[in-house]
Amino acid sequence: MGSNPLSFSRPPQKLVFQGLLFDMDGTLIDSTAAVEQHWHSIGKELGVDPKVILQTSHGRRTIDVLKLISPEKANWEYVKHMESLIPQLYGADAVEIPGARNLLDSLDAHHVPWAIVTSGTSPLVAGWLGVLKLPTPKHLVVAEDVVKGKPDPTCYAMGRGKLGLEVGADVLVLEDSPAGIQAGKAAGCKVLGVVTSHTAEQIVAAGPDWIVRDLRSLKLVVGSEKGVELEISDALDV
């Protein structure tokens, strides 16, 4: 893109999907401040520079980060307990991504199939949804459900299956991290990237189908238990 200014100006586009799969942190909620405080605390506990952890932690499972920095702590009992504390201790530092609540409410109102597919553990997901009082999906894929985390596509393939959809179905993945975008594409899904936690250049390089600033660019047009027609507006013109 060189030195040209970014232009989120693509004309509105209407598309039909049979189901939606949402990443959580950075896509539905912004818990950056909370997670940074959390990793500073854990870094001190483990004797590791928090800045080193934060350079590689976003979009990755905590257990995978711990395998690198403190292998003796890389077990699910420790990880789930540690992550359960984040919403309890730092809940006031998290906010919803603009447009997230309206989009999820509209999906639920029209019985559209959707799920959360996240690198967080089940206690972390439950904690954040409770603190922010966001709609709770019928289906979840969490960190402990898969052997390999993103960018491995297993999580999104599993999410598609939980919606009762097969390979080749029109599924939209919504993601904020390059690793998550790559996972969604590798799973055979269409991917919408949001520029909330990474630069637009980093999101472009990951190769999503559409790039928007946040979820205010998505509007439900028609929805049912068979799927949804969405309008995507103000996407990045690349």
XYZ file of C-alpha atoms in Angstrom:
238
model
C 0.000 0.000 0.000
C 3.061 2.203 0.144
C 2.587 5.666 1.572
C -0.978 6.066 0.296
C -3.507 6.704 3.068
C -5.822 3.838 3.895
C -9.325 4.197 2.559
C -12.217 2.400 4.242
C -14.544 3.342 1.431
C -15.698 0.258 -0.454
C -19.390 0.473 -1.397
C -21.815 -1.580 0.731
C -21.916 -5.244 -0.249
C -24.620 -7.761 0.650
C -23.590 -11.366 1.219
C -25.291 -14.527 2.458
C -23.779 -16.914 5.017
C -25.078 -20.065 6.666
C -23.331 -19.331 9.938
C -20.867 -17.002 11.689
C -17.830 -17.855 13.813
C -16.455 -15.120 16.070
C -13.082 -14.851 17.700
C -13.536 -13.203 21.088
C -10.693 -10.990 22.314
C -10.097 -8.175 19.852
C -13.169 -9.096 17.825
C -16.056 -8.982 20.316
C -14.281 -7.428 23.304
C -11.222 -5.276 23.876
C -9.473 -6.598 26.959
C -6.012 -5.357 26.002
C -5.513 -3.311 29.169
C -6.692 -6.200 31.356
C -4.514 -8.767 29.601
C -1.458 -6.520 29.808
C -1.933 -6.140 33.555
C -2.448 -9.891 33.848
C 0.741 -10.747 31.967
C 2.731 -8.192 33.960
C 1.610 -9.971 37.109
C 2.335 -13.429 35.701
C 5.673 -12.267 34.303
C 6.786 -11.116 37.735
C 5.602 -14.398 39.240
C 7.558 -16.438 36.676
C 10.585 -14.156 36.499
C 10.020 -13.323 32.829
C 9.999 -9.831 31.295
C 6.300 -9.040 30.616
C 7.274 -7.122 27.465
C 8.700 -10.331 26.001
C 5.441 -12.163 26.747
C 3.248 -9.443 25.282
C 5.182 -9.436 22.011
C 3.953 -12.956 21.246
C 0.836 -13.541 23.335
C -1.998 -11.889 21.382
C -4.186 -14.343 19.524
C -2.322 -17.325 20.988
C -3.392 -19.747 23.668
C -1.896 -19.096 27.086
C -0.767 -22.705 27.294
C 1.272 -22.242 24.095
C 2.880 -19.086 25.492
C 3.726 -20.908 28.733
C 5.300 -23.796 26.815
C 7.866 -21.265 25.620
C 8.459 -19.204 28.742
C 7.681 -21.567 31.633
C 7.049 -25.162 30.525
C 6.453 -26.415 34.066
C 3.337 -24.192 34.235
C 1.951 -25.314 30.859
C -0.950 -27.404 32.112
C -4.699 -26.839 31.840
C -5.352 -26.697 35.582
C -2.966 -23.772 36.000
C -4.046 -22.021 32.785
C -7.789 -22.234 33.479
C -7.325 -20.970 37.047
C -5.059 -18.151 35.883
C -7.458 -17.048 33.136
C -10.492 -17.259 35.414
C -8.941 -14.473 37.494
C -8.591 -11.975 34.644
C -12.273 -10.882 34.433
C -12.518 -10.955 38.232
C -9.485 -8.737 38.799
C -9.515 -6.542 35.711
C -13.108 -6.621 34.486
C -13.427 -2.839 34.647
C -10.657 -2.525 32.050
C -12.494 -4.397 29.278
C -15.002 -2.953 26.821
C -16.985 -4.342 23.913
C -15.771 -3.752 20.381
C -18.023 -1.117 18.747
C -20.930 -2.810 16.996
C -20.468 -6.185 18.699
C -23.515 -6.066 20.954
C -25.896 -4.871 18.235
C -24.701 -7.537 15.808
C -24.973 -10.387 18.324
C -28.377 -9.214 19.519
C -29.644 -9.144 15.946
C -28.285 -12.629 15.243
C -30.007 -14.015 18.322
C -33.256 -12.216 17.538
C -33.366 -13.915 14.132
C -32.056 -17.291 15.359
C -29.000 -17.130 13.119
C -26.390 -19.864 13.831
C -23.245 -18.430 15.421
C -20.477 -19.519 17.760
C -17.408 -18.187 19.521
C -14.078 -19.767 18.560
C -11.375 -18.456 20.852
C -7.848 -19.017 22.081
C -9.135 -18.374 25.613
C -10.252 -21.058 28.034
C -13.859 -21.706 29.055
C -13.516 -19.830 32.401
C -12.158 -16.787 30.570
C -14.996 -16.783 28.033
C -17.656 -17.196 30.706
C -16.043 -14.482 32.812
C -15.916 -11.878 30.048
C -19.425 -12.577 28.768
C -20.669 -12.246 32.338
C -18.794 -9.018 33.097
C -19.839 -7.327 29.859
C -23.288 -8.981 29.732
C -22.905 -9.897 26.073
C -25.114 -12.554 24.446
C -23.932 -16.097 25.131
C -23.701 -18.406 22.118
C -25.143 -21.907 22.073
C -21.799 -23.189 20.820
C -18.214 -22.554 21.919
C -14.799 -23.746 20.835
C -12.209 -22.883 23.472
C -8.484 -23.340 23.975
C -8.725 -26.685 25.738
C -10.847 -28.194 22.940
C -7.977 -28.449 20.447
C -4.470 -29.873 20.431
C -3.061 -27.003 18.369
C -4.100 -23.362 18.572
C -4.431 -20.792 15.796
C -3.154 -20.546 13.032
C -4.009 -24.245 12.951
C -7.485 -24.476 11.324
C -8.860 -27.203 13.594
C -10.687 -24.758 15.859
C -12.659 -23.198 13.009
C -13.373 -26.567 11.413
C -14.726 -27.651 14.805
C -16.801 -24.468 15.072
C -18.344 -25.079 11.669
C -19.220 -28.613 12.742
C -20.868 -27.383 15.945
C -23.168 -25.252 13.796
C -24.119 -28.417 11.913
C -22.428 -27.244 8.730
C -20.155 -29.204 6.417
C -17.005 -28.297 4.502
C -18.024 -26.023 1.641
C -20.771 -24.263 3.587
C -20.808 -20.472 3.413
C -19.338 -19.621 6.821
C -17.963 -16.225 7.861
C -15.121 -16.040 10.369
C -14.642 -12.712 12.149
C -11.102 -12.150 13.428
C -8.659 -9.496 14.590
C -5.339 -11.369 14.562
C -3.227 -12.611 11.655
C -3.023 -16.088 13.217
C -6.813 -16.251 13.497
C -7.332 -14.979 9.956
C -4.958 -17.635 8.654
C -6.800 -20.303 10.656
C -10.159 -19.261 9.232
C -8.890 -19.251 5.663
C -7.185 -22.626 6.104
C -10.482 -24.036 7.396
C -12.131 -23.049 4.116
C -14.155 -20.131 5.467
C -14.568 -16.567 4.299
C -12.855 -14.206 6.736
C -13.569 -10.641 7.789
C -10.683 -8.935 9.561
C -11.195 -6.095 12.033
C -8.474 -3.510 12.620
C -8.669 -3.397 16.401
C -5.484 -4.990 17.746
C -3.121 -4.990 14.754
C -2.269 -2.535 12.009
C -4.195 -2.557 8.771
C -0.989 -3.583 7.009
C -0.667 -6.653 9.237
C -4.300 -7.585 8.610
C -3.909 -7.133 4.851
C -0.849 -9.398 4.879
C -2.839 -12.170 6.595
C -5.191 -12.314 3.591
C -8.792 -11.894 4.794
C -11.618 -11.391 2.315
C -12.773 -8.101 3.839
C -11.204 -5.638 6.291
C -13.202 -3.190 8.421
C -12.426 -0.940 11.340
C -14.877 -2.677 13.683
C -18.233 -4.441 13.760
C -20.244 -1.285 13.134
C -19.583 -2.042 9.466
C -21.791 -5.144 9.625
C -25.574 -5.001 9.512
C -28.040 -7.860 9.441
C -30.388 -7.529 6.465
C -32.329 -10.795 6.652
C -31.760 -13.611 9.097
C -33.190 -17.016 9.994
C -32.106 -20.318 11.480
C -30.864 -21.211 7.980
C -28.421 -18.306 7.783
C -28.103 -14.587 7.342
C -27.765 -11.867 4.731
C -25.272 -9.283 5.909
C -24.371 -5.881 4.565
C -20.683 -5.012 4.861
C -19.985 -1.302 4.506
C -16.893 0.918 4.735
C -14.494 -1.958 4.074
C -10.870 -1.250 3.265
C -10.346 -0.533 -0.415
C -7.191 -2.482 -1.344
